Short mmCIF file of C-alpha atoms in Angstrom, two decimals:
data_model
loop_
_atom_site.label_atom_id
_atom_site.label_comp_id
_atom_site.label_asym_id
_atom_site.label_seq_id
_atom_site.Cartn_x
_atom_site.Cartn_y
_atom_site.Cartn_z
CA MET A 1 -39.57 24.62 93.13
CA SER A 2 -36.43 26.31 91.84
CA THR A 3 -34.16 24.93 89.16
CA ALA A 4 -31.36 24.66 91.72
CA SER A 5 -33.38 22.42 94.03
CA ARG A 6 -34.50 20.15 91.18
CA ASP A 7 -30.92 19.59 90.07
CA THR A 8 -29.24 19.34 93.48
CA THR A 9 -28.74 15.60 93.47
CA ALA A 10 -27.53 15.38 89.89
CA ASP A 11 -24.03 14.07 89.26
CA PRO A 12 -22.56 16.18 86.47
CA ALA A 13 -20.09 13.43 85.70
CA VAL A 14 -22.88 10.93 84.93
CA PRO A 15 -25.54 13.03 83.21
CA GLY A 16 -28.54 12.27 81.06
CA ASP A 17 -30.88 9.33 80.70
CA GLY A 18 -28.65 7.11 78.57
CA ARG A 19 -30.32 7.98 75.26
CA THR A 20 -28.06 8.69 72.29
CA ALA A 21 -28.75 11.04 69.44
CA ARG A 22 -30.00 9.51 66.22
CA SER A 23 -27.41 9.43 63.54
CA GLY A 24 -28.19 11.12 60.26
CA ARG A 25 -26.49 11.94 57.03
CA GLY A 26 -24.82 15.33 57.19
CA ARG A 27 -25.37 15.74 60.91
CA ARG A 28 -22.42 16.86 63.01
CA PRO A 29 -21.09 14.30 65.48
CA ALA A 30 -22.83 14.70 68.82
CA LEU A 31 -20.88 15.36 71.98
CA PRO A 32 -20.43 12.34 74.24
CA PRO A 33 -23.24 12.27 76.81
CA ALA A 34 -20.82 12.80 79.67
CA ALA A 35 -19.48 15.99 78.07
CA ARG A 36 -22.79 17.69 77.22
CA PRO A 37 -23.49 19.28 80.62
CA TYR A 38 -20.08 20.96 80.55
CA LEU A 39 -20.69 22.81 77.28
CA PRO A 40 -22.74 25.77 78.69
CA PRO A 41 -20.34 26.58 81.56
CA LEU A 42 -17.29 26.28 79.32
CA VAL A 43 -18.84 28.47 76.64
CA LEU A 44 -19.81 31.08 79.22
CA PHE A 45 -16.35 30.93 80.76
CA GLY A 46 -14.54 31.15 77.42
CA VAL A 47 -16.60 34.00 75.97
CA THR A 48 -16.32 35.98 79.19
CA LYS A 49 -12.54 35.53 79.28
CA ILE A 50 -12.17 36.57 75.64
CA VAL A 51 -14.14 39.77 76.25
CA GLY A 52 -12.05 40.64 79.31
CA LEU A 53 -8.79 39.91 77.50
CA THR A 54 -9.87 42.05 74.54
CA VAL A 55 -10.57 45.01 76.83
CA PHE A 56 -7.21 44.43 78.52
CA ALA A 57 -5.45 44.53 75.16
CA TYR A 58 -7.27 47.75 74.24
CA LEU A 59 -6.29 49.44 77.51
CA LEU A 60 -2.68 48.35 77.11
CA ASP A 61 -2.56 49.76 73.60
CA TYR A 62 -4.32 52.97 74.65
CA ALA A 63 -1.96 53.66 77.54
CA GLY A 64 1.15 52.33 75.84
CA ASP A 65 3.05 52.23 79.12
CA TYR A 66 4.09 48.61 78.70
CA ARG A 67 6.25 49.57 75.72
CA HIS A 68 8.55 51.54 78.02
CA LYS A 69 8.87 48.93 80.74
CA GLU A 70 11.44 46.16 80.98
CA PRO A 71 10.21 42.90 79.41
CA ARG A 72 10.72 41.17 82.75
CA PHE A 73 8.66 43.73 84.67
CA GLY A 74 5.38 44.23 82.83
CA GLY A 75 6.75 45.31 79.45
CA GLY A 76 7.34 43.87 76.00
CA ALA A 77 7.18 44.51 72.28
CA HIS A 78 3.55 43.34 72.02
CA TRP A 79 0.62 43.52 74.45
CA TRP A 80 0.56 39.75 74.88
CA ASP A 81 4.15 39.84 76.11
CA VAL A 82 2.81 41.37 79.33
CA LEU A 83 1.15 38.02 80.11
CA SER A 84 4.54 36.37 80.54
CA THR A 85 6.17 38.97 82.81
CA TRP A 86 6.73 39.13 86.59
CA ASP A 87 6.21 35.60 87.97
CA GLY A 88 5.80 34.41 84.37
CA TRP A 89 9.42 35.34 83.72
CA TRP A 90 10.53 33.05 86.52
CA TYR A 91 8.41 30.15 85.28
CA LEU A 92 9.90 30.54 81.81
CA GLN A 93 13.40 30.53 83.29
CA VAL A 94 12.68 27.22 84.99
CA ALA A 95 11.07 25.80 81.85
CA GLY A 96 14.02 26.84 79.71
CA HIS A 97 16.98 26.28 82.00
CA GLY A 98 15.82 24.18 84.94
CA TYR A 99 16.79 24.95 88.52
CA ASP A 100 20.11 26.09 89.93
CA PRO A 101 19.83 25.39 93.66
CA LYS A 102 22.72 26.71 95.66
CA PRO A 103 23.26 28.05 99.18
CA LEU A 104 21.38 31.23 99.94
CA GLN A 105 23.31 34.32 98.82
CA PRO A 106 23.11 37.25 101.31
CA LEU A 107 22.49 40.74 99.96
CA PRO A 108 23.83 44.00 101.41
CA PRO A 109 21.82 45.07 104.47
CA GLY A 110 19.29 47.87 104.41
CA GLY A 111 17.01 46.67 101.61
CA VAL A 112 13.63 44.97 101.60
CA PHE A 113 15.21 41.67 100.56
CA THR A 114 18.17 40.18 102.44
CA VAL A 115 18.97 37.16 100.24
CA GLN A 116 19.23 36.79 96.48
CA GLN A 117 16.14 35.44 94.74
CA ASN A 118 16.32 31.97 93.23
CA SER A 119 14.02 30.10 90.83
CA VAL A 120 13.55 27.21 93.27
CA ALA A 121 10.86 29.36 94.90
CA PHE A 122 8.63 28.36 91.95
CA PHE A 123 7.27 24.83 92.05
CA PRO A 124 8.06 22.45 89.15
CA LEU A 125 4.76 21.10 87.78
CA TYR A 126 3.68 24.14 85.76
CA PRO A 127 7.08 24.94 84.20
CA GLY A 128 7.53 21.22 83.51
CA LEU A 129 4.29 21.23 81.52
CA ILE A 130 5.41 24.37 79.70
CA ARG A 131 8.63 22.66 78.62
CA GLY A 132 6.81 19.51 77.53
CA VAL A 133 4.14 21.38 75.53
CA SER A 134 6.79 23.54 73.88
CA GLU A 135 8.78 20.54 72.74
CA VAL A 136 5.71 18.69 71.45
CA THR A 137 4.03 21.62 69.67
CA GLY A 138 7.03 23.70 68.62
CA LEU A 139 5.58 26.77 70.35
CA SER A 140 7.84 29.21 72.15
CA LEU A 141 8.03 28.75 75.89
CA ALA A 142 5.85 31.82 76.41
CA GLY A 143 3.26 30.55 73.94
CA ALA A 144 3.32 27.10 75.54
CA GLY A 145 2.89 28.68 78.97
CA ILE A 146 -0.22 30.56 77.88
CA LEU A 147 -1.59 27.44 76.17
CA VAL A 148 -1.13 25.39 79.34
CA SER A 149 -2.86 28.09 81.40
CA VAL A 150 -5.78 28.41 78.97
CA VAL A 151 -6.38 24.66 78.81
CA ALA A 152 -6.00 24.34 82.58
CA SER A 153 -8.47 27.21 83.08
CA PHE A 154 -11.14 25.32 81.14
CA VAL A 155 -10.42 22.20 83.20
CA ALA A 156 -10.73 24.35 86.32
CA ALA A 157 -14.03 25.86 85.12
CA ALA A 158 -15.33 22.36 84.47
CA GLY A 159 -14.27 21.30 87.97
CA ILE A 160 -15.96 24.31 89.53
CA TYR A 161 -19.11 23.46 87.57
CA ALA A 162 -18.94 19.84 88.75
CA VAL A 163 -18.66 20.84 92.42
CA ILE A 164 -21.22 23.65 92.45
CA SER A 165 -23.78 21.84 90.26
CA THR A 166 -23.65 18.86 92.59
CA LEU A 167 -24.60 21.12 95.49
CA ALA A 168 -26.88 23.70 93.89
CA GLY A 169 -27.87 22.53 90.41
CA ALA A 170 -26.56 22.75 86.87
CA ARG A 171 -27.64 26.35 86.37
CA ALA A 172 -25.77 27.47 89.47
CA GLY A 173 -22.72 25.49 88.35
CA THR A 174 -22.72 27.26 84.99
CA ILE A 175 -22.98 30.65 86.68
CA ALA A 176 -20.15 29.77 89.08
CA ALA A 177 -17.86 29.02 86.13
CA GLY A 178 -18.71 32.44 84.70
CA LEU A 179 -18.17 34.17 88.02
CA TRP A 180 -14.72 32.63 88.35
CA ALA A 181 -13.85 34.13 84.93
CA VAL A 182 -14.56 37.66 86.18
CA ALA A 183 -13.34 37.34 89.75
CA PRO A 184 -10.80 39.92 91.00
CA GLY A 185 -7.37 38.72 89.97
CA ALA A 186 -8.76 36.53 87.18
CA GLY A 187 -6.36 38.15 84.72
CA VAL A 188 -3.71 35.56 85.61
CA GLU A 189 -5.96 32.69 84.50
CA TRP A 190 -4.77 33.10 80.89
CA ALA A 191 -1.28 34.33 81.71
CA VAL A 192 1.98 32.49 82.41
CA TYR A 193 0.94 31.89 86.01
CA SER A 194 0.18 28.64 87.82
CA GLU A 195 -3.22 29.59 89.30
CA SER A 196 -5.35 27.94 86.62
CA LEU A 197 -3.50 24.67 86.91
CA PHE A 198 -3.77 24.72 90.68
CA VAL A 199 -7.50 25.48 90.69
CA ALA A 200 -8.06 22.70 88.15
CA LEU A 201 -6.34 20.23 90.47
CA ALA A 202 -8.05 21.61 93.58
CA ALA A 203 -11.57 21.62 92.16
CA TRP A 204 -11.37 18.07 90.90
CA THR A 205 -9.71 16.94 94.13
CA CYS A 206 -12.65 18.31 96.09
CA TYR A 207 -15.10 16.74 93.68
CA CYS A 208 -13.41 13.35 94.05
CA VAL A 209 -13.60 13.60 97.84
CA MET A 210 -17.30 14.50 97.59
CA ARG A 211 -17.83 11.40 95.43
CA HIS A 212 -15.68 9.22 97.71
CA ARG A 213 -13.10 8.61 94.99
CA TRP A 214 -10.24 8.62 97.42
CA VAL A 215 -7.45 7.27 95.21
CA ALA A 216 -8.07 9.93 92.58
CA ALA A 217 -8.31 12.61 95.28
CA GLY A 218 -4.97 11.56 96.74
CA LEU A 219 -3.25 11.58 93.35
CA LEU A 220 -4.65 14.99 92.41
CA ALA A 221 -3.65 16.48 95.77
CA PHE A 222 -0.19 14.98 95.29
CA ALA A 223 0.08 16.76 91.92
CA ALA A 224 -1.20 20.01 93.44
CA GLY A 225 1.62 19.79 95.97
CA LEU A 226 4.08 19.98 93.08
CA ASN A 227 2.43 23.12 91.74
CA ARG A 228 2.05 25.65 94.55
CA PRO A 229 2.95 25.89 98.27
CA THR A 230 -0.64 26.94 99.02
CA SER A 231 -1.58 23.34 98.26
CA ALA A 232 -1.12 22.84 102.01
CA ALA A 233 -4.72 24.03 102.49
CA LEU A 234 -6.00 21.47 99.99
CA ILE A 235 -3.86 18.70 101.45
CA GLY A 236 -5.09 19.46 104.95
CA ALA A 237 -8.71 19.47 103.79
CA VAL A 238 -8.31 16.08 102.11
CA GLY A 239 -6.66 14.66 105.24
CA LEU A 240 -9.37 16.04 107.52
CA ALA A 241 -12.16 14.66 105.33
CA ALA A 242 -10.44 11.26 105.27
CA LEU A 243 -10.01 11.26 109.06
CA VAL A 244 -13.68 12.07 109.62
CA THR A 245 -14.65 9.31 107.20
CA LEU A 246 -12.53 6.80 109.12
CA ALA A 247 -13.87 7.99 112.47
CA ARG A 248 -17.49 7.37 111.53
CA ARG A 249 -18.59 3.75 111.58
CA ASP A 250 -21.18 4.08 108.83
CA SER A 251 -18.91 5.87 106.38
CA ARG A 252 -16.07 3.50 107.23
CA ARG A 253 -18.24 0.52 106.36
CA GLU A 254 -19.53 2.15 103.18
CA GLN A 255 -16.23 3.47 101.81
CA GLY A 256 -13.73 1.15 103.42
CA ILE A 257 -10.45 2.03 105.05
CA ALA A 258 -7.90 1.67 102.27
CA GLY A 259 -9.14 4.59 100.15
CA PRO A 260 -9.17 7.30 102.82
CA VAL A 261 -5.83 6.09 104.22
CA TYR A 262 -4.29 6.17 100.76
CA ALA A 263 -5.52 9.74 100.21
CA MET A 264 -4.10 10.85 103.57
CA VAL A 265 -0.69 9.36 102.78
CA ALA A 266 -0.44 10.35 99.10
CA ALA A 267 -1.78 13.91 99.33
CA PRO A 268 1.17 15.58 101.10
CA LEU A 269 3.97 13.73 99.33
CA GLY A 270 4.32 16.13 96.39
CA LEU A 271 4.66 19.20 98.58
CA LEU A 272 6.97 17.52 101.08
CA THR A 273 9.15 16.04 98.34
CA TYR A 274 9.77 19.34 96.60
CA VAL A 275 10.34 21.41 99.74
CA GLY A 276 12.64 18.66 101.02
CA TRP A 277 14.57 18.59 97.75
CA VAL A 278 15.08 22.36 97.88
CA GLY A 279 16.35 22.11 101.43
CA LEU A 280 18.79 19.30 100.66
CA SER A 281 20.02 20.95 97.46
CA MET A 282 20.61 24.32 99.14
CA GLY A 283 22.21 22.87 102.25
CA ASN A 284 19.48 23.99 104.65
CA LEU A 285 16.26 22.07 105.27
CA THR A 286 14.34 25.32 105.80
CA ALA A 287 15.86 26.99 102.74
CA TYR A 288 12.56 27.26 100.87
CA PHE A 289 10.88 29.14 103.70
CA THR A 290 13.92 31.35 104.25
CA LEU A 291 13.99 32.19 100.56
CA GLN A 292 10.31 33.15 100.60
CA ARG A 293 10.77 35.29 103.68
CA GLU A 294 14.04 37.03 102.87
CA GLY A 295 14.06 36.86 99.07
CA TRP A 296 10.42 37.80 98.42
CA ALA A 297 9.29 39.16 101.83
CA HIS A 298 6.45 36.62 101.86
CA TYR A 299 5.84 34.83 105.14
CA PHE A 300 3.05 33.98 107.56
CA ASP A 301 2.77 36.73 110.18
CA TRP A 302 -0.65 35.95 111.72
CA GLY A 303 -2.28 38.84 109.88
CA ALA A 304 -0.04 41.65 111.12
CA TYR A 305 0.68 42.90 107.58
CA THR A 306 -2.99 42.77 106.52
CA LEU A 307 -3.97 44.77 109.61
CA ASP A 308 -1.24 47.31 108.92
CA VAL A 309 -2.44 47.78 105.33
CA LEU A 310 -6.07 48.19 106.38
CA ARG A 311 -5.14 50.78 109.02
CA ASN A 312 -3.07 52.79 106.56
CA ILE A 313 -5.69 52.74 103.82
CA ALA A 314 -8.42 53.70 106.29
CA VAL A 315 -6.63 56.96 107.09
CA GLY A 316 -5.40 57.65 103.57
CA ARG A 317 -1.77 56.67 104.04
CA ASN A 318 0.51 54.34 102.11
CA GLY A 319 3.20 53.77 104.73
CA TYR A 320 3.32 50.00 104.30
CA LEU A 321 5.33 47.54 102.24
CA PHE A 322 4.26 46.93 98.62
CA ALA A 323 1.82 49.86 98.46
CA PHE A 324 -0.09 50.21 95.18
CA SER A 325 -3.07 52.51 95.58
CA THR A 326 -5.55 51.21 92.99
CA PRO A 327 -4.99 47.46 93.46
CA ASP A 328 -4.99 47.94 97.24
CA LEU A 329 -8.35 49.75 97.25
CA LEU A 330 -9.87 46.94 95.21
CA ALA A 331 -8.34 44.40 97.59
CA VAL A 332 -9.95 46.17 100.55
CA GLN A 333 -13.34 45.62 98.94
CA VAL A 334 -12.54 41.93 98.53
CA VAL A 335 -11.57 41.66 102.19
CA ILE A 336 -14.77 43.43 103.26
CA ALA A 337 -16.82 41.00 101.19
CA LEU A 338 -15.14 37.90 102.64
CA PRO A 339 -17.14 37.60 105.91
CA PHE A 340 -20.41 37.79 103.97
CA LEU A 341 -19.28 35.24 101.40
CA ILE A 342 -18.07 32.89 104.12
CA ALA A 343 -21.32 33.18 106.09
CA LEU A 344 -23.42 32.57 102.98
CA MET A 345 -21.29 29.58 102.02
CA LEU A 346 -21.58 28.03 105.49
CA ARG A 347 -25.33 28.63 105.49
CA ARG A 348 -25.66 26.20 102.58
CA LYS A 349 -23.80 23.52 104.58
CA PRO A 350 -21.31 22.37 101.96
CA PRO A 351 -19.21 19.21 102.48
CA LEU A 352 -16.42 19.34 105.03
CA VAL A 353 -13.67 19.21 102.41
CA LEU A 354 -14.93 22.46 100.83
CA VAL A 355 -15.29 24.24 104.16
CA ALA A 356 -11.84 23.20 105.40
CA TYR A 357 -10.15 23.97 102.09
CA THR A 358 -11.74 27.41 101.76
CA LEU A 359 -11.22 28.57 105.33
CA ALA A 360 -7.63 27.33 105.42
CA GLY A 361 -6.92 29.14 102.16
CA ILE A 362 -8.42 32.40 103.40
CA VAL A 363 -6.47 32.24 106.66
CA THR A 364 -3.29 31.63 104.67
CA VAL A 365 -3.91 34.64 102.41
CA LEU A 366 -4.91 37.13 105.11
CA GLY A 367 -2.34 35.82 107.56
CA THR A 368 0.63 36.21 105.21
CA GLN A 369 2.75 39.23 104.39
CA GLN A 370 2.65 39.51 100.62
CA MET A 371 1.43 42.04 98.08
CA PHE A 372 -1.94 43.12 99.45
CA GLY A 373 -3.15 44.32 96.06
CA ASN A 374 -3.01 40.71 94.87
CA THR A 375 -5.50 39.48 97.46
CA GLY A 376 -8.05 38.80 94.73
CA ARG A 377 -5.52 36.73 92.81
CA TYR A 378 -4.48 34.79 95.91
CA LEU A 379 -8.15 34.00 96.60
CA LEU A 380 -8.86 32.62 93.12
CA PRO A 381 -8.47 29.05 94.47
CA ALA A 382 -11.26 29.70 97.04
CA PHE A 383 -13.91 28.84 94.45
CA PRO A 384 -16.40 27.41 97.02
CA LEU A 385 -17.11 31.05 97.96
CA LEU A 386 -18.99 31.21 94.65
CA LEU A 387 -21.56 28.66 95.86
CA ALA A 388 -24.03 31.06 97.47
CA PRO A 389 -23.84 33.85 94.84
CA ALA A 390 -24.20 31.33 92.03
CA ALA A 391 -27.16 29.64 93.72
CA ALA A 392 -28.87 33.00 94.25
CA MET A 393 -28.19 34.15 90.69
CA SER A 394 -29.55 30.88 89.30
CA ARG A 395 -33.04 32.26 89.99
CA LEU A 396 -32.49 35.06 87.48
CA LYS A 397 -33.63 34.73 83.89
CA TRP A 398 -31.04 34.50 81.14
CA PRO A 399 -31.55 38.07 79.82
CA SER A 400 -30.65 39.43 83.25
CA LEU A 401 -27.67 37.09 83.46
CA ALA A 402 -26.56 38.14 79.99
CA VAL A 403 -26.54 41.81 81.03
CA PHE A 404 -24.60 40.96 84.20
CA PHE A 405 -21.91 38.89 82.51
CA THR A 406 -21.53 41.29 79.60
CA THR A 407 -20.99 44.17 82.00
CA THR A 408 -18.60 42.32 84.30
CA ALA A 409 -16.69 40.79 81.40
CA VAL A 410 -15.97 44.24 80.00
CA ALA A 411 -15.12 45.66 83.42
CA SER A 412 -12.87 42.70 84.23
CA GLY A 413 -10.53 43.80 81.45
CA TRP A 414 -9.68 46.68 83.78
CA TYR A 415 -10.03 45.48 87.38
CA ALA A 416 -8.97 41.85 86.86
CA HIS A 417 -6.33 42.40 84.18
CA TYR A 418 -4.98 45.91 83.70
CA VAL A 419 -4.99 46.88 87.36
CA ILE A 420 -2.87 43.98 88.54
CA PHE A 421 -0.47 43.82 85.58
CA GLU A 422 0.09 47.53 84.96
CA LEU A 423 -0.97 49.39 88.11
CA GLY A 424 0.49 46.83 90.49
CA ILE A 425 2.64 43.70 90.48
CA PRO A 426 0.74 40.43 89.97
#
């Protein structure tokens, strides 16, 4: 019997047999029993990220291109300044100056964007944490932003471990945390971007639903709604899981009614509150969506843009919006892999909340006009896709896994970091 099958029913949040380590003079304090299972995945995640970031720094220094770019657009005096550019610049503006909501400002016709960009397009939870950490620690806003992302990434890795180990065993959970560290687009996990915080909230939300901890799931989904608009997929998955629980007599008797109802009501409030506030402040209830569409050219188009990109790349053309050759070619490979990853995930019959969350997220990414080269980054929250690969890799011995993660960690410094920050726009 495989390791995965022996560990399938284990709850990573309540590990061990209750025994405590014997105390002895000179011995280092032991980790709390509840924390011990998380040490291997977090070590694997952290070491892998450090290797990738080191390679990224080397490539930046070797090329030197960032020194000639504007600090807002992928440049800076030091290599680490690149981590707080592009979207990071906007988050730092919110953290430092707050929002300035005002009616949409039209731009001259003929350009890609038709209204002036505004910081209200960036949700408040992440920049709020940046401001708070900066004031408490004395770090600069950029330093605080990276610190928040790094800490959140470890919380996310722990959440991914908790979910995957519950379904496929502790070894698979550890591998899944490592795979998330080297996934395409993973370079933003330790940058001034909100992905790590969102995945932390999403992973633990899904875990709470799996464990029938409905109040916690509702609160976490509420917080996720204050972090990213793509939280709609998570909110919908929580609501669907709660509805199915209420519809089934056995689960209704076992879990009650109050918890699922609370989760259904609480989950969407963060997202609705912020989008509503933007609309009221800017004098147009649909202002947020208009700003995304006309200020950033991001909007749901039922996959028309994705199809256009795939057609152009297939015949060697770049006649589409936001064309970046290297990131786009890598994104094509991600899109090709998606049907296989989805089929393998469904074959393992994961809980409804994971299926709904993952499929809704994928539909949102492929059905939206945005920068195609960032497809890997946009799919970082779809961590349940790691279930089948992690379960399969859990059968490998550690020497083989060490070779795999060493190789991918080094390579990720290029494809997951340098490509998106310097050869594209993250």
